[in-house]
């Protein structure tokens, strides 16, 4: 359970990092299809982070 929570934090951190360059405001979704899309984008952000870490053989903190 703790590992799952840590992954959630990493997903949220990756999303904040990617969103930070765009200077976006917080967005609150109420419609189910928008919630699903937001989660999908967040998961893709984490996947992209992992791919970059693997390709560079370094941690995301050092890469960015």
C-alpha positions as MATLAB code, in Angstrom:
seq = 'XXXXXXXXXXXXXXXXXXXXXXXXXXXXXXXXXXXXXXXXXXXXXXXXXXXXXXXXXXXXXXXX';
ca = [
       0.000    0.000    0.000;
       2.842    2.376    0.827;
       4.470    1.641   -2.529;
       1.235    2.519   -4.318;
       1.059    5.789   -2.404;
       4.642    6.649   -3.345;
       3.826    5.989   -7.010;
       0.833    8.330   -6.728;
       3.136   11.035   -5.394;
       5.540   10.477   -8.281;
       2.697   10.702  -10.804;
       1.465   13.950   -9.275;
       4.987   15.372   -9.128;
       5.603   14.460  -12.778;
       2.331   16.111  -13.771;
       3.143   19.267  -11.787;
       6.574   19.428  -13.410;
       5.156   19.093  -16.899;
       2.326   21.521  -16.178;
       4.691   24.053  -14.571;
       6.270   24.992  -17.879;
       2.821   25.655  -19.306;
       1.840   27.962  -16.403;
      -1.564   26.311  -16.079;
      -3.990   26.968  -13.240;
      -5.479   24.101  -11.220;
      -8.336   22.409  -13.026;
     -11.182   20.612  -11.281;
     -13.033   17.973  -13.286;
     -16.563   16.832  -12.550;
     -17.491   14.887  -15.670;
     -16.384   11.221  -15.619;
     -14.836   11.352  -19.097;
     -12.692   14.335  -18.073;
     -11.583   12.597  -14.881;
     -10.546    9.529  -16.878;
      -8.668   11.698  -19.385;
      -6.848   13.528  -16.594;
      -5.776   10.235  -15.015;
      -4.628    8.903  -18.396;
      -2.496   12.001  -19.004;
      -1.021   11.730  -15.520;
      -0.106    8.084  -16.052;
       1.442    8.969  -19.409;
       3.496   11.675  -17.673;
       4.877    9.078  -15.285;
       5.589    6.676  -18.149;
       7.430    9.407  -20.046;
       9.469   10.178  -16.938;
      10.420    6.509  -16.555;
      11.375    6.175  -20.232;
      13.620    9.230  -19.983;
      15.216    7.924  -16.769;
      15.877    4.572  -18.418;
      17.295    6.122  -21.603;
      19.594    8.479  -19.681;
      20.348    5.986  -16.897;
      19.900    8.727  -14.321;
      17.177    9.906  -11.954;
      14.513   12.370  -13.061;
      15.681   14.873  -10.446;
      19.177   14.931  -11.983;
      17.893   14.982  -15.570;
      15.544   17.910  -15.228;
];
